[in-house]
């Protein structure tokens, strides 16, 4: 593992406001994505911090059956529920499919957080905050969506993000070659501390050992790191999609619609585990 790379990149907006100013908006655009920052008097509107942990009541069927429950609650980071869209079916493609629906989990958040990872991170980061960790460490590929979402969400809730990215050896030896494109740009923009390993090191030592190596270094510096596995896929993270199945069930009941198959992409397995457990019970 190389030393952490942390090029200084930041986009900052600042304003000096008199006490008489009640409301202000700052908008900035990055690659046609516009974000708004609102400044209001706390007494004007009830807004909670993204770092606020909310109680989470596990489904009744899970009580007494699942032991690794999210006792520290969850954060509210995603835009939920995500919509379900009915799509036309190309009969020439499959004569066995009568109706096709898409659960739009690409709409869980903006480009910096969107996708399935944020559902897991709501539980994982709540666990980290309640256990009083001050930083998170996770691992993934050079352009990992999970690492990008973790870095951004961690900053939102006041945790320092450390990313271990799997890259070619020449990029390990020369930080400049890592570049500033795609998810790496987002990683750098939120000030993630970037560590690197080669595919060979990843294969020889495994992701858990690499995570522990960085965590040990941080502990030696007085930090209290919270390790998050590849894809956020562990017992706590899987609750994101156990809960997503409950969300889906409620939407289908309102729409009075039945489905007989669920199809999804599978990578690190956390989404698959959550859907499978949730679907078996509901």
mmCIF file of C-alpha atoms in Angstrom:
data_model
loop_
_atom_site.group_PDB
_atom_site.id
_atom_site.type_symbol
_atom_site.label_atom_id
_atom_site.label_comp_id
_atom_site.label_asym_id
_atom_site.label_seq_id
_atom_site.Cartn_x
_atom_site.Cartn_y
_atom_site.Cartn_z
ATOM 1 C CA UNK A 1 0.000 0.000 0.000
ATOM 2 C CA UNK A 2 1.264 3.426 -0.866
ATOM 3 C CA UNK A 3 0.914 6.503 1.263
ATOM 4 C CA UNK A 4 -2.345 8.423 1.075
ATOM 5 C CA UNK A 5 -2.709 10.805 -1.853
ATOM 6 C CA UNK A 6 -4.707 13.891 -1.157
ATOM 7 C CA UNK A 7 -4.263 16.609 -3.808
ATOM 8 C CA UNK A 8 -5.727 19.861 -2.655
ATOM 9 C CA UNK A 9 -8.862 20.442 -4.683
ATOM 10 C CA UNK A 10 -11.915 22.241 -3.439
ATOM 11 C CA UNK A 11 -14.898 24.218 -4.619
ATOM 12 C CA UNK A 12 -15.943 26.641 -1.948
ATOM 13 C CA UNK A 13 -18.693 29.205 -1.710
ATOM 14 C CA UNK A 14 -18.611 31.709 1.093
ATOM 15 C CA UNK A 15 -20.737 34.649 2.090
ATOM 16 C CA UNK A 16 -20.563 37.233 4.818
ATOM 17 C CA UNK A 17 -24.107 37.806 5.970
ATOM 18 C CA UNK A 18 -25.486 40.389 8.369
ATOM 19 C CA UNK A 19 -27.798 39.141 11.095
ATOM 20 C CA UNK A 20 -30.734 40.648 9.208
ATOM 21 C CA UNK A 21 -30.327 38.207 6.319
ATOM 22 C CA UNK A 22 -32.880 35.441 6.761
ATOM 23 C CA UNK A 23 -32.444 33.357 3.644
ATOM 24 C CA UNK A 24 -29.832 32.951 0.931
ATOM 25 C CA UNK A 25 -29.201 30.534 -1.892
ATOM 26 C CA UNK A 26 -25.904 29.689 -3.542
ATOM 27 C CA UNK A 27 -25.990 27.645 -6.720
ATOM 28 C CA UNK A 28 -23.033 26.215 -8.575
ATOM 29 C CA UNK A 29 -22.852 23.944 -11.569
ATOM 30 C CA UNK A 30 -20.427 21.077 -12.173
ATOM 31 C CA UNK A 31 -20.719 19.325 -15.521
ATOM 32 C CA UNK A 32 -24.319 20.523 -15.898
ATOM 33 C CA UNK A 33 -25.244 19.280 -12.419
ATOM 34 C CA UNK A 34 -26.558 22.157 -10.330
ATOM 35 C CA UNK A 35 -26.476 22.065 -6.550
ATOM 36 C CA UNK A 36 -28.126 24.520 -4.191
ATOM 37 C CA UNK A 37 -26.909 25.509 -0.756
ATOM 38 C CA UNK A 38 -29.538 27.038 1.514
ATOM 39 C CA UNK A 39 -28.820 29.239 4.513
ATOM 40 C CA UNK A 40 -31.775 29.797 6.821
ATOM 41 C CA UNK A 41 -32.383 30.744 10.397
ATOM 42 C CA UNK A 42 -32.750 27.543 12.405
ATOM 43 C CA UNK A 43 -36.002 28.832 13.851
ATOM 44 C CA UNK A 44 -37.572 29.276 10.424
ATOM 45 C CA UNK A 45 -37.771 25.669 9.322
ATOM 46 C CA UNK A 46 -37.294 22.220 10.814
ATOM 47 C CA UNK A 47 -34.274 20.714 9.054
ATOM 48 C CA UNK A 48 -32.275 17.862 10.522
ATOM 49 C CA UNK A 49 -28.617 17.141 9.887
ATOM 50 C CA UNK A 50 -27.791 14.251 7.524
ATOM 51 C CA UNK A 51 -25.794 12.880 10.469
ATOM 52 C CA UNK A 52 -28.997 12.436 12.498
ATOM 53 C CA UNK A 53 -29.568 8.765 13.281
ATOM 54 C CA UNK A 54 -33.199 7.691 13.170
ATOM 55 C CA UNK A 55 -34.667 4.727 14.999
ATOM 56 C CA UNK A 56 -35.223 1.721 12.775
ATOM 57 C CA UNK A 57 -37.832 -0.868 13.612
ATOM 58 C CA UNK A 58 -36.929 -4.168 12.010
ATOM 59 C CA UNK A 59 -39.767 -6.089 10.291
ATOM 60 C CA UNK A 60 -41.711 -8.351 12.622
ATOM 61 C CA UNK A 61 -40.720 -11.490 10.723
ATOM 62 C CA UNK A 62 -37.011 -10.777 11.353
ATOM 63 C CA UNK A 63 -37.244 -10.589 15.130
ATOM 64 C CA UNK A 64 -35.737 -13.657 16.695
ATOM 65 C CA UNK A 65 -34.495 -14.878 13.314
ATOM 66 C CA UNK A 66 -31.812 -12.372 12.314
ATOM 67 C CA UNK A 67 -29.189 -11.568 14.919
ATOM 68 C CA UNK A 68 -27.103 -8.900 13.167
ATOM 69 C CA UNK A 69 -29.757 -6.194 13.307
ATOM 70 C CA UNK A 70 -29.091 -2.443 12.886
ATOM 71 C CA UNK A 71 -29.455 -1.488 16.550
ATOM 72 C CA UNK A 72 -27.948 1.936 15.851
ATOM 73 C CA UNK A 73 -30.698 2.912 13.427
ATOM 74 C CA UNK A 74 -30.241 4.480 10.026
ATOM 75 C CA UNK A 75 -29.506 7.820 8.410
ATOM 76 C CA UNK A 76 -31.791 9.552 5.940
ATOM 77 C CA UNK A 77 -29.559 10.152 2.917
ATOM 78 C CA UNK A 78 -31.498 8.685 -0.016
ATOM 79 C CA UNK A 79 -34.576 10.022 -1.785
ATOM 80 C CA UNK A 80 -37.040 7.267 -0.969
ATOM 81 C CA UNK A 81 -39.183 5.595 -2.090
ATOM 82 C CA UNK A 82 -37.757 5.357 -5.582
ATOM 83 C CA UNK A 83 -40.418 5.178 -8.312
ATOM 84 C CA UNK A 84 -41.459 2.108 -10.280
ATOM 85 C CA UNK A 85 -41.826 2.593 -14.028
ATOM 86 C CA UNK A 86 -43.769 0.320 -16.337
ATOM 87 C CA UNK A 87 -41.816 -0.369 -19.525
ATOM 88 C CA UNK A 88 -42.945 -1.629 -22.935
ATOM 89 C CA UNK A 89 -42.037 -5.228 -23.640
ATOM 90 C CA UNK A 90 -40.425 -6.181 -26.939
ATOM 91 C CA UNK A 91 -42.330 -9.362 -27.785
ATOM 92 C CA UNK A 92 -39.632 -10.339 -30.241
ATOM 93 C CA UNK A 93 -37.139 -10.321 -27.385
ATOM 94 C CA UNK A 94 -39.092 -12.556 -25.026
ATOM 95 C CA UNK A 95 -42.517 -14.057 -25.556
ATOM 96 C CA UNK A 96 -42.631 -15.139 -21.912
ATOM 97 C CA UNK A 97 -42.524 -11.627 -20.441
ATOM 98 C CA UNK A 98 -45.960 -10.020 -20.274
ATOM 99 C CA UNK A 99 -45.228 -6.974 -18.113
ATOM 100 C CA UNK A 100 -41.936 -5.354 -17.188
ATOM 101 C CA UNK A 101 -41.391 -2.909 -14.332
ATOM 102 C CA UNK A 102 -38.188 -1.076 -13.387
ATOM 103 C CA UNK A 103 -37.517 -0.024 -9.811
ATOM 104 C CA UNK A 104 -35.563 3.205 -10.374
ATOM 105 C CA UNK A 105 -32.838 2.898 -7.759
ATOM 106 C CA UNK A 106 -30.631 4.999 -10.006
ATOM 107 C CA UNK A 107 -32.753 7.838 -8.598
ATOM 108 C CA UNK A 108 -31.869 7.328 -4.925
ATOM 109 C CA UNK A 109 -29.796 10.522 -4.983
ATOM 110 C CA UNK A 110 -27.728 12.783 -7.245
ATOM 111 C CA UNK A 111 -24.741 11.728 -9.330
ATOM 112 C CA UNK A 112 -22.442 11.868 -6.310
ATOM 113 C CA UNK A 113 -24.503 9.401 -4.242
ATOM 114 C CA UNK A 114 -26.981 7.735 -6.569
ATOM 115 C CA UNK A 115 -27.412 4.014 -7.017
ATOM 116 C CA UNK A 116 -27.833 1.067 -4.694
ATOM 117 C CA UNK A 117 -24.880 1.866 -2.407
ATOM 118 C CA UNK A 118 -26.586 4.696 -0.565
ATOM 119 C CA UNK A 119 -29.230 2.340 0.835
ATOM 120 C CA UNK A 120 -26.466 0.309 2.495
ATOM 121 C CA UNK A 121 -24.597 3.417 3.637
ATOM 122 C CA UNK A 122 -27.626 4.711 5.525
ATOM 123 C CA UNK A 123 -27.187 1.796 7.935
ATOM 124 C CA UNK A 124 -23.392 1.513 7.828
ATOM 125 C CA UNK A 125 -22.668 5.174 8.546
ATOM 126 C CA UNK A 126 -25.304 5.293 11.284
ATOM 127 C CA UNK A 127 -23.444 2.392 12.895
ATOM 128 C CA UNK A 128 -20.125 4.244 12.513
ATOM 129 C CA UNK A 129 -21.464 7.466 14.030
ATOM 130 C CA UNK A 130 -23.150 5.800 16.987
ATOM 131 C CA UNK A 131 -19.937 3.911 17.765
ATOM 132 C CA UNK A 132 -18.102 7.271 17.696
ATOM 133 C CA UNK A 133 -15.734 6.551 14.820
ATOM 134 C CA UNK A 134 -14.131 9.596 13.210
ATOM 135 C CA UNK A 135 -13.240 8.190 9.782
ATOM 136 C CA UNK A 136 -14.207 5.398 7.398
ATOM 137 C CA UNK A 137 -12.046 3.158 5.224
ATOM 138 C CA UNK A 138 -13.347 1.252 2.222
ATOM 139 C CA UNK A 139 -11.931 -0.418 -0.870
ATOM 140 C CA UNK A 140 -12.794 -0.863 -4.541
ATOM 141 C CA UNK A 141 -11.695 -0.431 -8.116
ATOM 142 C CA UNK A 142 -10.151 2.708 -9.558
ATOM 143 C CA UNK A 143 -13.545 4.027 -10.707
ATOM 144 C CA UNK A 144 -15.603 2.416 -7.944
ATOM 145 C CA UNK A 145 -19.137 3.788 -7.578
ATOM 146 C CA UNK A 146 -19.202 2.456 -4.035
ATOM 147 C CA UNK A 147 -16.033 4.356 -3.088
ATOM 148 C CA UNK A 148 -17.383 7.570 -4.610
ATOM 149 C CA UNK A 149 -20.688 7.265 -2.730
ATOM 150 C CA UNK A 150 -18.954 6.331 0.520
ATOM 151 C CA UNK A 151 -16.547 9.277 0.323
ATOM 152 C CA UNK A 152 -19.342 11.746 -0.385
ATOM 153 C CA UNK A 153 -21.738 10.381 2.240
ATOM 154 C CA UNK A 154 -18.970 10.262 4.843
ATOM 155 C CA UNK A 155 -18.176 13.938 4.299
ATOM 156 C CA UNK A 156 -21.884 14.781 4.564
ATOM 157 C CA UNK A 157 -22.021 13.306 8.066
ATOM 158 C CA UNK A 158 -18.651 14.590 9.279
ATOM 159 C CA UNK A 159 -16.475 11.495 8.838
ATOM 160 C CA UNK A 160 -13.105 11.548 7.071
ATOM 161 C CA UNK A 161 -13.110 9.178 4.058
ATOM 162 C CA UNK A 162 -10.175 6.920 3.193
ATOM 163 C CA UNK A 163 -10.327 4.956 -0.071
ATOM 164 C CA UNK A 164 -8.128 2.047 -1.131
ATOM 165 C CA UNK A 165 -8.270 1.960 -4.922
ATOM 166 C CA UNK A 166 -7.092 -0.980 -7.009
ATOM 167 C CA UNK A 167 -4.939 0.435 -9.828
ATOM 168 C CA UNK A 168 -2.094 -0.521 -12.174
ATOM 169 C CA UNK A 169 1.391 -0.505 -10.652
ATOM 170 C CA UNK A 170 2.522 2.539 -12.621
ATOM 171 C CA UNK A 171 -0.349 4.505 -11.058
ATOM 172 C CA UNK A 172 0.605 3.314 -7.575
ATOM 173 C CA UNK A 173 4.085 4.676 -8.117
ATOM 174 C CA UNK A 174 2.964 7.957 -9.710
ATOM 175 C CA UNK A 175 -0.056 9.700 -8.193
ATOM 176 C CA UNK A 176 -0.350 12.078 -11.160
ATOM 177 C CA UNK A 177 -1.282 9.124 -13.370
ATOM 178 C CA UNK A 178 -4.357 8.471 -11.237
ATOM 179 C CA UNK A 179 -5.904 11.423 -12.995
ATOM 180 C CA UNK A 180 -8.985 13.525 -12.376
ATOM 181 C CA UNK A 181 -11.684 11.791 -14.413
ATOM 182 C CA UNK A 182 -14.943 10.048 -13.568
ATOM 183 C CA UNK A 183 -15.394 8.958 -9.984
ATOM 184 C CA UNK A 184 -11.799 9.863 -9.148
ATOM 185 C CA UNK A 185 -12.714 13.494 -9.673
ATOM 186 C CA UNK A 186 -15.586 13.210 -7.189
ATOM 187 C CA UNK A 187 -13.309 11.373 -4.739
ATOM 188 C CA UNK A 188 -10.810 14.215 -4.880
ATOM 189 C CA UNK A 189 -13.455 16.942 -4.718
ATOM 190 C CA UNK A 190 -14.717 15.692 -1.347
ATOM 191 C CA UNK A 191 -11.151 15.436 -0.051
ATOM 192 C CA UNK A 192 -10.967 11.658 0.192
ATOM 193 C CA UNK A 193 -7.605 10.305 1.315
ATOM 194 C CA UNK A 194 -6.647 7.961 -1.516
ATOM 195 C CA UNK A 195 -4.515 4.877 -0.873
ATOM 196 C CA UNK A 196 -3.638 2.473 -3.668
ATOM 197 C CA UNK A 197 -2.900 -1.197 -4.212
ATOM 198 C CA UNK A 198 -2.181 -3.270 -7.303
ATOM 199 C CA UNK A 199 -4.477 -6.053 -8.561
ATOM 200 C CA UNK A 200 -1.726 -8.488 -7.543
ATOM 201 C CA UNK A 201 -1.657 -7.196 -3.957
ATOM 202 C CA UNK A 202 -5.444 -7.323 -3.867
ATOM 203 C CA UNK A 203 -5.376 -10.949 -5.003
ATOM 204 C CA UNK A 204 -2.580 -12.040 -2.649
ATOM 205 C CA UNK A 205 -3.715 -10.328 0.547
ATOM 206 C CA UNK A 206 -7.454 -9.858 0.058
ATOM 207 C CA UNK A 207 -9.616 -6.826 0.710
ATOM 208 C CA UNK A 208 -10.070 -7.429 4.460
ATOM 209 C CA UNK A 209 -6.311 -7.529 5.102
ATOM 210 C CA UNK A 210 -5.774 -4.375 3.053
ATOM 211 C CA UNK A 211 -8.543 -2.602 4.975
ATOM 212 C CA UNK A 212 -6.995 -3.635 8.279
ATOM 213 C CA UNK A 213 -3.561 -2.404 7.161
ATOM 214 C CA UNK A 214 -4.870 1.103 6.559
ATOM 215 C CA UNK A 215 -6.975 0.994 9.737
ATOM 216 C CA UNK A 216 -3.884 0.057 11.762
ATOM 217 C CA UNK A 217 -1.966 3.003 10.328
ATOM 218 C CA UNK A 218 -4.813 5.339 11.216
ATOM 219 C CA UNK A 219 -5.104 3.956 14.740
ATOM 220 C CA UNK A 220 -1.377 4.568 15.235
ATOM 221 C CA UNK A 221 -2.092 8.232 14.463
ATOM 222 C CA UNK A 222 -4.862 8.438 17.049
ATOM 223 C CA UNK A 223 -7.756 7.929 14.633
ATOM 224 C CA UNK A 224 -10.729 5.615 15.181
ATOM 225 C CA UNK A 225 -11.465 4.140 11.737
ATOM 226 C CA UNK A 226 -14.600 2.251 10.700
ATOM 227 C CA UNK A 227 -13.894 -0.328 7.967
ATOM 228 C CA UNK A 228 -16.513 -0.832 5.239
ATOM 229 C CA UNK A 229 -16.038 -3.891 3.001
ATOM 230 C CA UNK A 230 -16.175 -3.977 -0.793
ATOM 231 C CA UNK A 231 -19.546 -2.687 -1.975
ATOM 232 C CA UNK A 232 -20.684 -2.037 1.595
ATOM 233 C CA UNK A 233 -21.695 -5.691 1.662
ATOM 234 C CA UNK A 234 -21.907 -7.101 5.160
ATOM 235 C CA UNK A 235 -24.663 -7.960 7.614
ATOM 236 C CA UNK A 236 -25.439 -4.328 8.480
ATOM 237 C CA UNK A 237 -25.227 -3.087 4.891
ATOM 238 C CA UNK A 238 -27.573 -5.805 3.634
ATOM 239 C CA UNK A 239 -30.390 -4.235 5.638
ATOM 240 C CA UNK A 240 -30.530 -1.535 2.980
ATOM 241 C CA UNK A 241 -32.108 -4.008 0.598
ATOM 242 C CA UNK A 242 -34.106 -5.925 3.164
ATOM 243 C CA UNK A 243 -35.808 -2.587 3.719
ATOM 244 C CA UNK A 244 -35.957 -1.947 -0.050
ATOM 245 C CA UNK A 245 -38.025 -5.121 -0.447
ATOM 246 C CA UNK A 246 -40.485 -3.804 2.154
ATOM 247 C CA UNK A 247 -40.642 -0.554 0.172
ATOM 248 C CA UNK A 248 -41.300 -2.450 -3.053
ATOM 249 C CA UNK A 249 -43.995 -4.583 -1.425
ATOM 250 C CA UNK A 250 -45.850 -1.492 -0.174
ATOM 251 C CA UNK A 251 -45.712 0.142 -3.617
ATOM 252 C CA UNK A 252 -47.052 -2.971 -5.326
ATOM 253 C CA UNK A 253 -49.880 -3.261 -2.812
ATOM 254 C CA UNK A 254 -50.949 0.331 -3.456
ATOM 255 C CA UNK A 255 -50.793 -0.300 -7.217
ATOM 256 C CA UNK A 256 -52.599 -3.650 -6.800
ATOM 257 C CA UNK A 257 -49.899 -5.238 -8.926
ATOM 258 C CA UNK A 258 -48.261 -8.650 -8.589
ATOM 259 C CA UNK A 259 -44.820 -9.659 -9.832
ATOM 260 C CA UNK A 260 -43.298 -13.122 -10.106
ATOM 261 C CA UNK A 261 -39.606 -12.427 -10.808
ATOM 262 C CA UNK A 262 -37.024 -9.933 -9.529
ATOM 263 C CA UNK A 263 -33.946 -9.405 -11.721
ATOM 264 C CA UNK A 264 -30.930 -7.410 -10.546
ATOM 265 C CA UNK A 265 -27.210 -6.984 -11.127
ATOM 266 C CA UNK A 266 -24.931 -8.657 -8.591
ATOM 267 C CA UNK A 267 -21.411 -7.600 -7.640
ATOM 268 C CA UNK A 268 -20.231 -7.894 -4.029
ATOM 269 C CA UNK A 269 -23.434 -9.679 -2.968
ATOM 270 C CA UNK A 270 -24.945 -7.304 -0.384
ATOM 271 C CA UNK A 271 -27.867 -6.265 -2.563
ATOM 272 C CA UNK A 272 -28.483 -9.902 -3.502
ATOM 273 C CA UNK A 273 -28.463 -10.989 0.152
ATOM 274 C CA UNK A 274 -30.862 -8.254 1.229
ATOM 275 C CA UNK A 275 -33.319 -8.876 -1.606
ATOM 276 C CA UNK A 276 -33.209 -12.637 -1.127
ATOM 277 C CA UNK A 277 -33.807 -12.479 2.629
ATOM 278 C CA UNK A 278 -36.492 -9.827 2.316
ATOM 279 C CA UNK A 279 -38.321 -11.540 -0.543
ATOM 280 C CA UNK A 280 -38.343 -14.933 1.188
ATOM 281 C CA UNK A 281 -40.198 -13.415 4.117
ATOM 282 C CA UNK A 282 -42.599 -10.943 2.547
#
